[in-house]
Amino acid sequence: FWKSVRKDELSEATIYGFEALEWVDQEMLREKIILNEKEIKKDEELNDADVKDIPLVSSGKVKEALKEQSEMLSEIKKELVEFKLKLKDFEEVFKANDYYIREDEGISECIEQLADFIVFGVPSKCPKCKEGTLFYDYTEHAYKCDGTDEKSCVASDPNPERHSLDIPEDWAENGFLEGRKLPMLKERSYPPGAHVKMDTVTDYPRDRIRRPTRFGKHLENEE
Ligand SMILES: [Zn+2]
């Protein structure tokens, strides 16, 4: 695995599915990324000041948020596994929320999807084409529009507008998610560099100003 990744491209944001891992596994990988970073610095001289500034692993406040989010997602996914839901169950709850199971998806993808709804809420229809459904993309670290049968759409947003998950009545009666206030978090947190490939949702110049630069830093309002 390590040999298949170009050393200088290795970061939390470039490891596919990193955020779906258990927190302990994420921490183990973080250490390897830091070791790799040290190795690169030894190997070659980095003259470009910008390159030096890219954080490869998250720290401080971002890390706290990522930890909370990761533990919440793991906990919910474990609960969902215990419910032994079948594909038709997922179909039912997704349909109630105007979603669907995509062609190549099985139980584990459905668990990821439902956990995302429970923790962060259900994304509203695409703000650009108004009809498409937004699905999380682990490569691009954003919710991407699936388009419609008639037309494709490239809209993506790391934190789209959302509403709380609608739980079917008989599920609620059986104690599904009883006592939990949904959504559990206001928005999804991302590791450093994750917004590098983000597309703007609209073409308005105002939104373009907020477009992140190559290095994952926003041009304004960077916290
Ligand atoms: Zn769309």
Short mmCIF file of N, CA, C and O in Angstrom, two decimals, residues 39-124:
data_model
loop_
_atom_site.label_atom_id
_atom_site.label_comp_id
_atom_site.label_asym_id
_atom_site.label_seq_id
_atom_site.Cartn_x
_atom_site.Cartn_y
_atom_site.Cartn_z
N GLU A 39 10.88 12.07 6.41
CA GLU A 39 11.73 11.40 5.43
C GLU A 39 11.86 12.24 4.15
O GLU A 39 12.95 12.39 3.61
N ILE A 40 10.73 12.79 3.72
CA ILE A 40 10.75 13.63 2.51
C ILE A 40 11.70 14.81 2.73
O ILE A 40 12.51 15.14 1.89
N LYS A 41 11.56 15.42 3.91
CA LYS A 41 12.37 16.61 4.17
C LYS A 41 13.86 16.27 4.18
O LYS A 41 14.68 17.08 3.82
N LYS A 42 14.17 15.05 4.62
CA LYS A 42 15.56 14.61 4.61
C LYS A 42 16.00 14.36 3.17
O LYS A 42 17.09 14.74 2.77
N ASP A 43 15.12 13.70 2.42
CA ASP A 43 15.45 13.30 1.05
C ASP A 43 15.73 14.47 0.11
O ASP A 43 16.66 14.45 -0.66
N GLU A 44 14.86 15.42 0.13
CA GLU A 44 14.98 16.49 -0.85
C GLU A 44 14.93 17.86 -0.18
O GLU A 44 14.38 17.99 0.89
N GLU A 45 15.48 18.80 -0.84
CA GLU A 45 15.40 20.15 -0.30
C GLU A 45 14.15 20.82 -0.82
O GLU A 45 13.91 20.88 -2.02
N LEU A 46 13.35 21.29 0.10
CA LEU A 46 12.13 21.96 -0.33
C LEU A 46 12.40 23.46 -0.38
O LEU A 46 12.59 24.11 0.63
N ASN A 47 12.40 23.98 -1.59
CA ASN A 47 12.66 25.40 -1.73
C ASN A 47 11.38 26.23 -1.72
O ASN A 47 11.37 27.39 -1.36
N ASP A 48 10.31 25.59 -2.14
CA ASP A 48 9.05 26.32 -2.24
C ASP A 48 8.42 26.51 -0.85
O ASP A 48 8.02 25.56 -0.21
N ALA A 49 8.33 27.76 -0.44
CA ALA A 49 7.79 28.05 0.89
C ALA A 49 6.36 27.55 1.05
O ALA A 49 5.97 27.08 2.12
N ASP A 50 5.57 27.62 -0.02
CA ASP A 50 4.18 27.18 0.05
C ASP A 50 4.09 25.70 0.38
O ASP A 50 3.26 25.27 1.15
N VAL A 51 4.94 24.93 -0.26
CA VAL A 51 4.92 23.49 -0.06
C VAL A 51 5.19 23.15 1.40
O VAL A 51 4.56 22.30 1.98
N LYS A 52 6.12 23.86 2.00
CA LYS A 52 6.45 23.61 3.38
C LYS A 52 5.28 23.85 4.33
O LYS A 52 5.21 23.26 5.39
N ASP A 53 4.42 24.73 3.91
CA ASP A 53 3.31 25.13 4.78
C ASP A 53 2.14 24.17 4.80
O ASP A 53 1.25 24.30 5.62
N ILE A 54 2.11 23.22 3.89
CA ILE A 54 0.94 22.34 3.86
C ILE A 54 0.99 21.37 5.05
O ILE A 54 1.92 20.58 5.16
N PRO A 55 0.01 21.45 5.93
CA PRO A 55 0.00 20.48 7.03
C PRO A 55 -0.51 19.15 6.50
O PRO A 55 -1.52 19.09 5.80
N LEU A 56 0.20 18.08 6.80
CA LEU A 56 -0.22 16.77 6.29
C LEU A 56 -1.14 16.04 7.26
O LEU A 56 -1.89 15.17 6.88
N VAL A 57 -1.04 16.38 8.51
CA VAL A 57 -1.96 15.79 9.48
C VAL A 57 -2.62 16.93 10.26
O VAL A 57 -2.06 18.00 10.40
N SER A 58 -3.80 16.66 10.77
CA SER A 58 -4.51 17.71 11.49
C SER A 58 -4.01 17.79 12.93
O SER A 58 -3.52 16.84 13.50
N SER A 59 -4.17 18.99 13.49
CA SER A 59 -3.75 19.16 14.88
C SER A 59 -4.71 20.11 15.59
O SER A 59 -5.53 20.73 14.96
N GLY A 60 -4.58 20.21 16.89
CA GLY A 60 -5.35 21.16 17.67
C GLY A 60 -6.85 21.01 17.54
O GLY A 60 -7.38 19.91 17.63
N LYS A 61 -7.50 22.14 17.32
CA LYS A 61 -8.96 22.20 17.27
C LYS A 61 -9.56 21.28 16.19
O LYS A 61 -10.55 20.61 16.42
N VAL A 62 -8.91 21.28 15.02
CA VAL A 62 -9.40 20.44 13.92
C VAL A 62 -9.37 18.99 14.34
O VAL A 62 -10.31 18.23 14.11
N LYS A 63 -8.29 18.61 15.00
CA LYS A 63 -8.14 17.22 15.42
C LYS A 63 -9.20 16.84 16.45
O LYS A 63 -9.77 15.75 16.40
N GLU A 64 -9.47 17.75 17.38
CA GLU A 64 -10.52 17.52 18.38
C GLU A 64 -11.86 17.24 17.70
O GLU A 64 -12.56 16.28 18.02
N ALA A 65 -12.20 18.11 16.73
CA ALA A 65 -13.47 17.97 16.01
C ALA A 65 -13.51 16.67 15.23
O ALA A 65 -14.52 15.97 15.20
N LEU A 66 -12.37 16.33 14.60
CA LEU A 66 -12.32 15.08 13.82
C LEU A 66 -12.47 13.87 14.72
O LEU A 66 -13.11 12.89 14.36
N LYS A 67 -11.90 13.96 15.92
CA LYS A 67 -11.99 12.84 16.85
C LYS A 67 -13.43 12.64 17.29
O LYS A 67 -13.95 11.52 17.26
N GLU A 68 -14.09 13.73 17.68
CA GLU A 68 -15.48 13.65 18.12
C GLU A 68 -16.35 13.05 17.02
O GLU A 68 -17.14 12.13 17.25
N GLN A 69 -16.15 13.56 15.82
CA GLN A 69 -16.93 13.10 14.68
C GLN A 69 -16.67 11.63 14.36
O GLN A 69 -17.60 10.85 14.13
N SER A 70 -15.41 11.25 14.40
CA SER A 70 -15.04 9.88 14.09
C SER A 70 -15.63 8.90 15.10
O SER A 70 -16.15 7.84 14.75
N GLU A 71 -15.56 9.28 16.39
CA GLU A 71 -16.09 8.39 17.42
C GLU A 71 -17.60 8.27 17.34
O GLU A 71 -18.17 7.20 17.56
N MET A 72 -18.25 9.39 17.01
CA MET A 72 -19.70 9.36 16.86
C MET A 72 -20.12 8.46 15.71
O MET A 72 -21.02 7.63 15.83
N LEU A 73 -19.44 8.61 14.57
CA LEU A 73 -19.76 7.79 13.40
C LEU A 73 -19.53 6.31 13.69
O LEU A 73 -20.36 5.47 13.34
N SER A 74 -18.42 6.00 14.38
CA SER A 74 -18.14 4.60 14.70
C SER A 74 -19.22 4.02 15.60
O SER A 74 -19.67 2.89 15.40
N GLU A 75 -19.61 4.81 16.60
CA GLU A 75 -20.63 4.35 17.54
C GLU A 75 -21.95 4.07 16.82
O GLU A 75 -22.56 3.01 17.00
N ILE A 76 -22.36 5.00 15.97
CA ILE A 76 -23.62 4.83 15.24
C ILE A 76 -23.54 3.64 14.29
O ILE A 76 -24.47 2.83 14.19
N LYS A 77 -22.39 3.51 13.61
CA LYS A 77 -22.26 2.39 12.66
C LYS A 77 -22.35 1.05 13.40
O LYS A 77 -22.97 0.11 12.92
N LYS A 78 -21.75 0.99 14.59
CA LYS A 78 -21.83 -0.24 15.37
C LYS A 78 -23.28 -0.54 15.74
O LYS A 78 -23.73 -1.68 15.66
N GLU A 79 -24.01 0.51 16.17
CA GLU A 79 -25.42 0.32 16.51
C GLU A 79 -26.20 -0.18 15.30
O GLU A 79 -27.04 -1.08 15.40
N LEU A 80 -25.92 0.40 14.14
CA LEU A 80 -26.65 0.01 12.93
C LEU A 80 -26.37 -1.44 12.56
O LEU A 80 -27.26 -2.16 12.11
N VAL A 81 -25.12 -1.87 12.76
CA VAL A 81 -24.77 -3.26 12.47
C VAL A 81 -25.59 -4.19 13.36
O VAL A 81 -26.13 -5.20 12.92
N GLU A 82 -25.75 -3.78 14.65
CA GLU A 82 -26.50 -4.61 15.60
C GLU A 82 -27.98 -4.75 15.22
O GLU A 82 -28.61 -5.74 15.52
N PHE A 83 -28.52 -3.73 14.56
CA PHE A 83 -29.93 -3.80 14.14
C PHE A 83 -30.16 -4.82 13.03
O PHE A 83 -31.27 -5.18 12.72
N LYS A 84 -29.06 -5.27 12.40
CA LYS A 84 -29.12 -6.25 11.30
C LYS A 84 -30.12 -5.83 10.23
O LYS A 84 -30.99 -6.61 9.79
N LEU A 85 -30.01 -4.57 9.81
CA LEU A 85 -30.91 -4.05 8.79
C LEU A 85 -30.65 -4.73 7.44
O LEU A 85 -29.50 -5.05 7.12
N LYS A 86 -31.73 -4.94 6.68
CA LYS A 86 -31.58 -5.53 5.36
C LYS A 86 -31.67 -4.42 4.32
O LYS A 86 -32.09 -3.29 4.63
N LEU A 87 -31.30 -4.74 3.09
CA LEU A 87 -31.34 -3.72 2.03
C LEU A 87 -32.71 -3.07 1.92
O LEU A 87 -32.82 -1.86 1.73
N LYS A 88 -33.77 -3.87 2.09
CA LYS A 88 -35.11 -3.28 1.96
C LYS A 88 -35.42 -2.32 3.11
O LYS A 88 -36.20 -1.38 2.95
N ASP A 89 -34.79 -2.54 4.26
CA ASP A 89 -34.96 -1.59 5.37
C ASP A 89 -34.30 -0.26 5.02
O ASP A 89 -34.87 0.80 5.26
N PHE A 90 -33.09 -0.35 4.47
CA PHE A 90 -32.40 0.88 4.08
C PHE A 90 -33.21 1.60 3.00
O PHE A 90 -33.34 2.83 3.03
N GLU A 91 -33.74 0.80 2.08
CA GLU A 91 -34.54 1.38 1.01
C GLU A 91 -35.71 2.18 1.59
O GLU A 91 -36.00 3.28 1.15
N GLU A 92 -36.33 1.61 2.61
CA GLU A 92 -37.48 2.25 3.25
C GLU A 92 -37.11 3.59 3.89
O GLU A 92 -37.74 4.61 3.64
N VAL A 93 -36.04 3.58 4.70
CA VAL A 93 -35.67 4.81 5.39
C VAL A 93 -35.10 5.85 4.41
O VAL A 93 -35.35 7.06 4.55
N PHE A 94 -34.39 5.39 3.39
CA PHE A 94 -33.86 6.34 2.40
C PHE A 94 -35.01 6.98 1.63
O PHE A 94 -35.02 8.18 1.39
N LYS A 95 -35.99 6.14 1.25
CA LYS A 95 -37.12 6.63 0.47
C LYS A 95 -37.88 7.70 1.26
O LYS A 95 -38.30 8.73 0.73
N ALA A 96 -38.04 7.45 2.56
CA ALA A 96 -38.74 8.41 3.42
C ALA A 96 -38.01 9.74 3.46
O ALA A 96 -38.57 10.77 3.83
N ASN A 97 -36.72 9.73 3.08
CA ASN A 97 -35.91 10.94 3.10
C ASN A 97 -35.51 11.39 1.70
O ASN A 97 -34.55 12.14 1.53
N ASP A 98 -36.24 10.87 0.70
CA ASP A 98 -36.01 11.28 -0.68
C ASP A 98 -34.62 10.86 -1.19
O ASP A 98 -34.01 11.58 -1.97
N TYR A 99 -34.13 9.73 -0.69
CA TYR A 99 -32.85 9.19 -1.15
C TYR A 99 -33.08 7.81 -1.74
O TYR A 99 -34.18 7.26 -1.66
N TYR A 100 -32.03 7.24 -2.28
CA TYR A 100 -32.13 5.89 -2.86
C TYR A 100 -30.79 5.17 -2.73
O TYR A 100 -29.76 5.79 -2.46
N ILE A 101 -30.83 3.86 -2.91
CA ILE A 101 -29.59 3.07 -2.88
C ILE A 101 -29.02 3.06 -4.30
O ILE A 101 -29.73 2.73 -5.25
N ARG A 102 -27.76 3.46 -4.44
CA ARG A 102 -27.17 3.48 -5.77
C ARG A 102 -26.83 2.07 -6.23
O ARG A 102 -26.67 1.16 -5.42
N GLU A 103 -26.68 1.91 -7.54
CA GLU A 103 -26.56 0.60 -8.16
C GLU A 103 -25.55 -0.37 -7.52
O GLU A 103 -25.87 -1.52 -7.27
N ASP A 104 -24.34 0.11 -7.28
CA ASP A 104 -23.30 -0.80 -6.81
C ASP A 104 -23.21 -0.87 -5.28
O ASP A 104 -22.24 -1.38 -4.74
N GLU A 105 -24.20 -0.38 -4.59
CA GLU A 105 -24.10 -0.32 -3.14
C GLU A 105 -24.72 -1.51 -2.42
O GLU A 105 -25.77 -2.01 -2.79
N GLY A 106 -24.03 -1.95 -1.36
CA GLY A 106 -24.52 -3.04 -0.53
C GLY A 106 -24.75 -2.56 0.88
O GLY A 106 -24.75 -1.35 1.14
N ILE A 107 -24.90 -3.51 1.80
CA ILE A 107 -25.19 -3.18 3.20
C ILE A 107 -24.17 -2.21 3.80
O ILE A 107 -24.55 -1.24 4.45
N SER A 108 -22.86 -2.44 3.59
CA SER A 108 -21.88 -1.59 4.26
C SER A 108 -21.94 -0.14 3.77
O SER A 108 -21.80 0.79 4.55
N GLU A 109 -22.18 0.06 2.47
CA GLU A 109 -22.32 1.42 1.96
C GLU A 109 -23.58 2.07 2.53
O GLU A 109 -23.60 3.26 2.83
N CYS A 110 -24.64 1.26 2.67
CA CYS A 110 -25.90 1.79 3.23
C CYS A 110 -25.71 2.20 4.69
O CYS A 110 -26.26 3.21 5.14
N ILE A 111 -24.90 1.42 5.43
CA ILE A 111 -24.63 1.77 6.82
C ILE A 111 -23.87 3.10 6.89
O ILE A 111 -24.21 3.98 7.68
N GLU A 112 -22.87 3.27 6.02
CA GLU A 112 -22.12 4.54 5.96
C GLU A 112 -23.08 5.70 5.68
O GLU A 112 -23.02 6.76 6.30
N GLN A 113 -23.95 5.48 4.70
CA GLN A 113 -24.89 6.53 4.29
C GLN A 113 -25.85 6.90 5.42
O GLN A 113 -26.05 8.08 5.71
N LEU A 114 -26.42 5.88 6.05
CA LEU A 114 -27.39 6.15 7.12
C LEU A 114 -26.70 6.80 8.33
O LEU A 114 -27.24 7.72 8.96
N ALA A 115 -25.47 6.36 8.64
CA ALA A 115 -24.72 6.96 9.76
C ALA A 115 -24.46 8.45 9.47
O ALA A 115 -24.57 9.29 10.36
N ASP A 116 -24.15 8.76 8.22
CA ASP A 116 -23.92 10.15 7.81
C ASP A 116 -25.20 10.98 8.03
O ASP A 116 -25.14 12.09 8.56
N PHE A 117 -26.35 10.42 7.67
CA PHE A 117 -27.64 11.10 7.87
C PHE A 117 -27.90 11.34 9.36
O PHE A 117 -28.40 12.38 9.75
N ILE A 118 -27.61 10.32 10.16
CA ILE A 118 -27.90 10.40 11.60
C ILE A 118 -27.00 11.44 12.26
O ILE A 118 -27.46 12.29 13.01
N VAL A 119 -25.71 11.40 11.93
CA VAL A 119 -24.77 12.31 12.59
C VAL A 119 -24.88 13.74 12.06
O VAL A 119 -24.93 14.69 12.84
N PHE A 120 -24.94 13.91 10.74
CA PHE A 120 -24.91 15.27 10.18
C PHE A 120 -26.25 15.77 9.64
O PHE A 120 -26.42 16.95 9.37
N GLY A 121 -27.22 14.88 9.43
CA GLY A 121 -28.48 15.26 8.82
C GLY A 121 -28.52 14.85 7.35
O GLY A 121 -27.53 14.37 6.80
N VAL A 122 -29.70 15.02 6.74
CA VAL A 122 -29.90 14.61 5.35
C VAL A 122 -29.74 15.83 4.44
O VAL A 122 -30.45 16.82 4.60
N PRO A 123 -28.78 15.77 3.49
CA PRO A 123 -28.62 16.92 2.58
C PRO A 123 -29.89 17.18 1.76
O PRO A 123 -30.56 16.24 1.33
N SER A 124 -30.22 18.46 1.58
CA SER A 124 -31.35 18.83 0.74
C SER A 124 -30.98 18.57 -0.71
O SER A 124 -29.82 18.29 -1.01
#
